[in-house]
Coordinates of C-alpha atoms in Angstrom, one line a residue:
X1 CA 116.9 112.4 85.0
X2 CA 113.9 111.9 82.6
X3 CA 111.9 109.3 84.2
X4 CA 108.9 106.6 83.9
X5 CA 106.8 109.0 84.5
X6 CA 106.6 111.0 81.8
X7 CA 105.7 108.2 79.3
X8 CA 102.9 107.8 82.1
X9 CA 102.2 111.3 81.9
X10 CA 101.7 110.7 78.5
X11 CA 98.7 108.4 78.8
X12 CA 94.9 108.9 79.9
X13 CA 93.6 106.3 81.9
X14 CA 89.6 106.8 80.2
X15 CA 91.0 107.4 77.5
X16 CA 92.9 103.6 78.1
X17 CA 89.6 102.2 78.7
X18 CA 87.2 103.1 75.9
X19 CA 90.1 101.8 73.5
X20 CA 90.4 98.2 75.0
X21 CA 86.3 98.3 74.8
X22 CA 86.4 99.2 71.0
X23 CA 88.6 96.5 69.8
X24 CA 87.4 94.2 67.7
X25 CA 88.2 90.5 66.7
X26 CA 90.1 91.8 64.0
X27 CA 92.8 93.5 65.6
X28 CA 92.8 90.3 67.8
X29 CA 93.1 88.2 65.3
X30 CA 96.1 90.3 63.6
X31 CA 97.8 90.5 67.1
X32 CA 97.9 87.0 67.4
X33 CA 99.2 86.5 63.5
X34 CA 102.6 88.3 64.3
X35 CA 105.7 86.8 65.4
X36 CA 106.8 90.1 67.3
X37 CA 104.1 91.6 68.9
X38 CA 104.0 95.4 70.6
X39 CA 101.5 97.6 73.2
X40 CA 98.6 97.7 71.2
X41 CA 98.6 94.1 71.0
X42 CA 99.0 93.8 74.4
X43 CA 96.0 95.8 74.1
X44 CA 94.3 94.0 72.1
X45 CA 95.0 90.2 73.9
X46 CA 94.0 91.6 77.2
X47 CA 90.4 93.1 75.7
X48 CA 87.0 91.1 75.9
X49 CA 87.1 91.2 71.9
X50 CA 90.0 87.9 73.3
X51 CA 87.7 85.7 75.7
X52 CA 87.2 83.2 72.6
X53 CA 90.5 83.0 71.6
X54 CA 92.1 81.9 75.4
X55 CA 92.7 78.2 74.2
X56 CA 94.6 79.2 70.9
X57 CA 96.0 82.0 73.4
X58 CA 97.0 79.5 76.2
X59 CA 98.8 77.0 73.3
X60 CA 100.4 80.0 71.6
X61 CA 102.2 80.3 75.6
X62 CA 102.8 77.4 76.4
X63 CA 104.9 77.1 73.1
X64 CA 106.5 80.4 73.7
X65 CA 107.3 80.1 77.0
X66 CA 109.0 75.9 76.4
X67 CA 111.3 77.7 73.5
X68 CA 112.5 80.3 75.8
X69 CA 112.4 78.6 79.0
X70 CA 112.1 75.0 78.6
X71 CA 110.1 72.3 81.5
X72 CA 111.0 74.5 84.4
X73 CA 109.7 76.4 87.4
X74 CA 111.6 78.0 89.6
X75 CA 111.0 77.1 93.5
X76 CA 111.0 80.0 96.1
X77 CA 109.7 81.3 99.4
X78 CA 108.8 84.6 100.5
X79 CA 110.4 85.4 104.5
X80 CA 108.4 87.8 105.9
X81 CA 111.1 89.9 108.8
X82 CA 108.4 92.0 110.0
X83 CA 105.2 93.6 109.7
X84 CA 105.4 96.7 111.2
X85 CA 104.9 99.5 109.0
X86 CA 103.7 103.7 108.8
X87 CA 101.3 103.6 105.9
X88 CA 97.1 103.7 105.8
X89 CA 96.3 100.9 103.1
X90 CA 93.1 99.8 103.1
X91 CA 93.5 96.2 101.5
X92 CA 96.2 95.4 104.0
X93 CA 96.6 93.9 107.0
X94 CA 99.8 95.3 107.7
X95 CA 98.0 98.6 107.5
X96 CA 99.5 101.2 110.4
X97 CA 95.2 101.4 111.3
X98 CA 95.4 98.1 111.9
X99 CA 95.1 97.2 116.1
X100 CA 97.4 94.3 116.0
X101 CA 100.8 92.3 117.4
X102 CA 103.4 94.2 115.6
X103 CA 106.8 91.7 114.9
X104 CA 109.9 92.2 113.7
X105 CA 113.0 89.6 113.7
X106 CA 116.1 89.3 115.2
X107 CA 118.9 88.6 114.6
X108 CA 118.3 85.0 116.9
X109 CA 114.7 84.3 114.7
X110 CA 116.0 84.9 110.7
X111 CA 118.3 82.2 111.7
X112 CA 115.3 80.1 112.6
X113 CA 113.9 81.0 109.8
X114 CA 116.4 80.6 107.0
X115 CA 117.3 77.2 109.2
X116 CA 113.4 76.2 108.3
X117 CA 113.4 77.5 104.6
X118 CA 116.5 75.6 103.8
X119 CA 115.2 72.2 105.6
X120 CA 112.0 72.7 102.9
X121 CA 114.8 73.1 100.3
X122 CA 114.7 76.5 99.2
X123 CA 117.9 78.1 97.6
X124 CA 115.7 81.5 96.3
X125 CA 114.2 83.8 99.0
X126 CA 112.4 86.7 98.9
X127 CA 112.5 89.2 102.1
X128 CA 109.3 91.2 102.7
X129 CA 108.6 93.5 104.9
X130 CA 105.8 96.5 106.4
X131 CA 107.1 99.5 104.9
X132 CA 108.7 101.2 108.5
X133 CA 111.4 103.4 108.2
X134 CA 112.5 103.7 111.7
X135 CA 112.8 100.6 112.2
X136 CA 113.2 98.0 109.0
X137 CA 115.4 100.3 107.1
X138 CA 118.5 100.0 105.0
X139 CA 120.3 99.4 107.8
X140 CA 118.1 96.7 109.4
X141 CA 118.1 95.0 105.4
X142 CA 122.2 95.0 105.2
X143 CA 122.4 93.5 108.7
X144 CA 119.9 90.5 107.1
X145 CA 121.6 90.4 104.1
X146 CA 124.8 89.5 104.9
X147 CA 123.3 87.2 107.5
X148 CA 121.7 85.0 105.0
X149 CA 123.8 85.7 101.8
X150 CA 125.7 82.4 102.2
X151 CA 122.7 80.4 102.7
X152 CA 120.7 81.2 100.0
X153 CA 122.1 81.3 96.4
X154 CA 119.5 84.2 95.6
X155 CA 118.1 86.7 97.5
X156 CA 115.0 88.9 96.3
X157 CA 113.6 92.1 98.6
X158 CA 109.8 93.7 98.7
X159 CA 110.4 96.3 100.8
X160 CA 109.4 100.2 100.7
X161 CA 110.4 102.5 98.1
X162 CA 114.4 103.4 98.7
X163 CA 116.7 105.7 97.1
X164 CA 119.0 105.1 94.6
X165 CA 122.0 105.0 96.6
X166 CA 120.1 102.6 99.0
X167 CA 119.7 100.7 96.2
X168 CA 122.9 100.9 94.9
X169 CA 123.8 99.2 98.8
X170 CA 121.8 96.3 98.1
X171 CA 123.3 95.9 94.8
X172 CA 126.7 95.4 96.3
X173 CA 125.1 93.2 99.2
X174 CA 123.6 90.5 97.2
X175 CA 120.6 90.8 96.3
X176 CA 119.2 89.4 93.0
X177 CA 116.1 91.1 92.3
X178 CA 113.8 93.7 93.4
X179 CA 110.1 93.8 93.4
X180 CA 107.4 96.9 93.9
X181 CA 104.2 97.0 92.7
X182 CA 102.4 100.5 92.5
X183 CA 99.5 99.1 93.3
X184 CA 97.5 100.6 90.6
X185 CA 98.2 103.4 88.4
X186 CA 94.5 105.3 88.5
X187 CA 96.3 108.5 89.8
X188 CA 93.0 110.0 90.9
X189 CA 91.8 107.4 93.1
X190 CA 95.5 106.3 94.0
X191 CA 95.0 108.5 97.0
X192 CA 91.8 106.6 99.0
X193 CA 93.4 103.6 99.3
X194 CA 97.2 104.8 100.6
X195 CA 95.6 107.9 102.6
X196 CA 98.3 108.7 104.9
X197 CA 102.2 107.4 104.8
X198 CA 105.3 107.7 101.9
X199 CA 103.3 105.2 100.3
X200 CA 100.5 107.7 99.4
X201 CA 103.0 109.9 97.0
X202 CA 101.9 108.2 94.0
X203 CA 105.0 109.9 92.1
X204 CA 107.9 108.7 94.9
X205 CA 106.4 105.0 93.9
X206 CA 106.0 105.3 90.4
X207 CA 109.1 106.3 90.1
X208 CA 111.2 103.6 92.5
X209 CA 111.5 101.0 89.5
X210 CA 113.9 104.0 87.5
X211 CA 116.3 104.5 90.3
X212 CA 116.1 100.2 90.6
X213 CA 117.2 100.1 87.4
X214 CA 119.4 103.0 87.6
X215 CA 121.2 100.8 90.3
X216 CA 122.2 98.5 88.2
X217 CA 119.9 95.7 90.0
X218 CA 119.8 92.5 88.1
X219 CA 115.9 92.0 87.9
X220 CA 112.9 94.1 88.4
X221 CA 109.7 92.7 89.2
X222 CA 106.2 94.6 88.3
X223 CA 102.7 93.8 89.6
X224 CA 99.3 95.7 90.1
X225 CA 97.2 94.6 93.2
X226 CA 94.2 92.7 91.2
X227 CA 91.0 93.8 92.4
X228 CA 91.0 97.5 93.0
X229 CA 90.8 98.9 89.5
X230 CA 90.5 97.7 86.3
X231 CA 92.5 95.3 85.8
X232 CA 92.3 95.8 82.1
X233 CA 93.8 99.2 82.2
X234 CA 95.9 98.4 85.1
X235 CA 97.6 96.1 83.7
X236 CA 97.8 98.4 80.5
X237 CA 99.8 100.3 82.3
X238 CA 102.2 97.9 83.9
X239 CA 103.0 96.4 80.7
X240 CA 103.9 100.4 79.3
X241 CA 105.9 100.5 82.6
X242 CA 107.9 97.5 81.8
X243 CA 108.0 98.4 77.9
X244 CA 109.9 101.8 79.2
X245 CA 111.9 99.9 82.1
X246 CA 113.4 97.2 79.7
X247 CA 114.4 100.1 77.0
X248 CA 115.5 101.9 79.4
X249 CA 117.2 99.7 82.0
X250 CA 118.5 97.2 79.0
X251 CA 121.2 94.9 81.0
X252 CA 118.9 94.2 83.5
X253 CA 115.9 91.4 83.6
X254 CA 112.0 91.8 84.2
X255 CA 109.4 89.0 85.8
X256 CA 105.9 90.7 86.1
X257 CA 103.9 88.8 89.6
X258 CA 99.5 88.8 89.8
X259 CA 98.7 89.2 93.3
X260 CA 95.2 89.5 93.6
X261 CA 92.6 90.9 96.4
X262 CA 92.9 88.7 99.3
X263 CA 91.2 88.0 102.4
X264 CA 93.5 90.0 105.6
X265 CA 93.0 92.4 108.9
X266 CA 90.6 94.8 108.1
X267 CA 90.7 95.1 104.4
X268 CA 88.2 96.4 101.8
X269 CA 85.6 93.8 99.4
X270 CA 87.7 94.4 95.9
X271 CA 86.0 96.9 94.1
X272 CA 87.0 94.5 90.8
X273 CA 86.0 90.3 91.0
X274 CA 88.8 89.2 88.5
X275 CA 87.8 85.8 88.3
X276 CA 90.6 82.3 87.4
X277 CA 90.0 82.8 83.1
X278 CA 90.6 86.8 83.5
X279 CA 93.8 85.7 85.0
X280 CA 94.3 83.1 82.4
X281 CA 94.0 85.3 79.8
X282 CA 96.0 88.6 81.1
X283 CA 99.2 85.5 81.3
X284 CA 99.2 84.5 78.3
X285 CA 99.3 88.2 76.9
X286 CA 101.6 88.8 78.8
X287 CA 103.7 86.1 77.2
X288 CA 102.8 86.6 73.9
X289 CA 103.7 90.5 74.1
X290 CA 107.2 89.4 75.6
X291 CA 108.8 86.1 75.9
X292 CA 111.8 86.7 77.6
X293 CA 109.4 88.1 80.6
X294 CA 109.6 86.2 83.7
X295 CA 105.5 85.1 85.5
X296 CA 105.9 84.2 89.1
X297 CA 102.2 83.1 90.6
X298 CA 102.3 82.6 94.2
X299 CA 100.3 80.9 96.8
X300 CA 98.0 83.8 96.8
X301 CA 96.3 81.1 93.7
X302 CA 93.8 78.4 94.5
X303 CA 95.5 74.3 94.1
X304 CA 93.8 73.9 90.6
X305 CA 94.5 77.3 88.9
X306 CA 98.0 76.4 89.8
X307 CA 98.0 72.8 88.5
X308 CA 96.3 74.0 85.7
X309 CA 98.9 77.4 84.7
X310 CA 101.9 75.2 85.0
X311 CA 101.8 74.7 81.6
X312 CA 100.5 77.8 80.0
X313 CA 103.4 80.4 81.1
X314 CA 104.7 80.2 84.2
X315 CA 108.4 80.4 85.6
X316 CA 108.4 80.6 88.9
X317 CA 106.7 79.3 92.0
X318 CA 106.5 79.7 95.5
X319 CA 105.4 76.9 97.7
X320 CA 104.2 76.7 101.6
X321 CA 104.4 80.4 102.0
X322 CA 104.2 82.0 105.2
X323 CA 102.8 85.6 105.3
X324 CA 103.5 86.4 108.6
X325 CA 107.1 87.8 110.2
X326 CA 108.3 84.2 111.9
X327 CA 105.6 82.5 110.2
X328 CA 107.7 79.0 109.2
X329 CA 109.1 78.5 112.5
X330 CA 109.0 81.6 115.1
X331 CA 105.8 83.4 115.3
X332 CA 103.6 81.0 113.8
X333 CA 100.2 82.7 115.1
X334 CA 101.9 86.6 113.9
X335 CA 99.1 88.4 111.8
X336 CA 99.4 87.4 107.8
X337 CA 99.6 90.2 105.3
X338 CA 97.1 88.6 103.6
X339 CA 96.0 84.5 103.3
X340 CA 96.9 82.1 101.2
X341 CA 95.1 79.9 98.9
X342 CA 97.4 77.3 98.3
X343 CA 98.1 75.7 101.3
X344 CA 100.1 72.6 100.4
X345 CA 103.7 71.7 100.9
X346 CA 107.0 72.7 99.1
X347 CA 107.5 68.7 98.2
X348 CA 103.6 68.5 97.2
X349 CA 103.9 71.1 95.1
X350 CA 107.5 70.1 93.5
X351 CA 105.7 66.4 93.0
X352 CA 103.0 67.8 91.3
X353 CA 105.6 70.1 88.8
X354 CA 107.7 66.7 87.7
X355 CA 104.1 64.9 87.6
X356 CA 102.7 67.8 84.8
X357 CA 106.1 66.5 83.1
X358 CA 108.4 70.2 83.8
X359 CA 111.1 70.4 86.5
X360 CA 111.1 71.9 89.8
X361 CA 114.3 74.1 89.8
X362 CA 115.3 74.2 93.5
X363 CA 119.5 75.3 93.0
X364 CA 120.6 78.1 91.0
X365 CA 122.3 76.1 89.0
X366 CA 123.7 79.2 86.9
X367 CA 125.5 80.4 89.9
X368 CA 126.8 77.1 91.4
X369 CA 128.8 76.6 87.1
X370 CA 129.6 80.4 87.8
X371 CA 131.5 80.0 91.6
X372 CA 133.2 76.2 90.1
X373 CA 135.1 78.0 87.1

C-alpha cells in the first residue's frame, strides 16, 4: 500500500528551508490574490516575506472562516486517562525517565471525571493517554469508550499509534476523530527527541494517519510540536501531509492543532521560539490555504492570544483543561503532561466567545438532529 512516506521522501528539509527564505513579496502578493491556493502559496504565506501582510491575512482569514463555518466555536475538553508511558521523549512530562507517580484511571474514576465534565457543560471529549501498550491498550480504550459513549455526543482520542484493525475497532466503538502528531518532520533529529520506546520509530508514526484514514475514521487531526524545530519548515511538511490525506482519504474531515512547547516535568527548553505573531501568521496561512480545515486552539495558549484569535480562523477551543489523569476531581495533584496557560473556567470562556459575537457550541446539534429522524 502506498503511504505518505513516498511523498515525504521526495522532499528535502534543507531545500524547503532555503525556498522559504528566498520567497519575495511578489510571491506573497500573488498568493493573496488567488481565490484557491496550493502548497506553494502556503509556503509563501508562512515565509518571513509575508510578515508585513499579517493584518491583511487576518482579515481574509476571518472572512473565509465566517463564510465556511459561521460564527461558532466548538467547545471540547481533554480527559487524561493515564500518564503511564514506555517512551522517553525529551519534551514531555510523561516521559519514562521522569521518576513520577504513574496513574491510570479505573472505571469508577472515569465515571467521576465524566460527571465533572458534564457538569461543566461539555458534550465533546478528547481522551488522552501516554503510550503504554501493556496497560493503556486497545482493550482499555474500548472499555473506556463503551463506558462513556452515552455521555458525550462526540468522542476523540489522542493515544499511541495503533494498527489499522485497531482503528477500525475504535471507529466501530463510536470514536469520531483521531489526533496524531508527528512532533517534528525533521527525520535526522527526530531520534534525538525520542531516544527510546516505540515512538522512536519515525516511519511507523509517519504512516499512522494512513492507517487512521484506511479505517474510515470521520476526522483526522494533525499537528507538530512547535518549538522543537523551525516552525515554518515543520508546518510546511504538516500541510503536505494534510494535502496528501485529503486527496487519498477524501471521505474524512481534517483538523490542525498548534501545540507550542510548554513547561513540564523534566523537559528541554524550546530550540526555536515561536512568538504570538508567528502563530497568528501560521493560523491565517492554514485558513487561506484550506478553508475547509478545522482549526483548534488549546489552553496551552495565553488568555490574551485566545481572546484575540476567536474571530480570525479558529473553529474549536478547549476550556478549563486538566492535563493530568483524574485532574478534574479524582487526583488533582497527579503529574501534568504540560502546564496550561489559560486557566479560566469553561463558563468564562463561553462568555468571552459570546461577547465577541460568536456562539460557543457545547452540543453536537447535527447528531441530535440525526437521532431524532
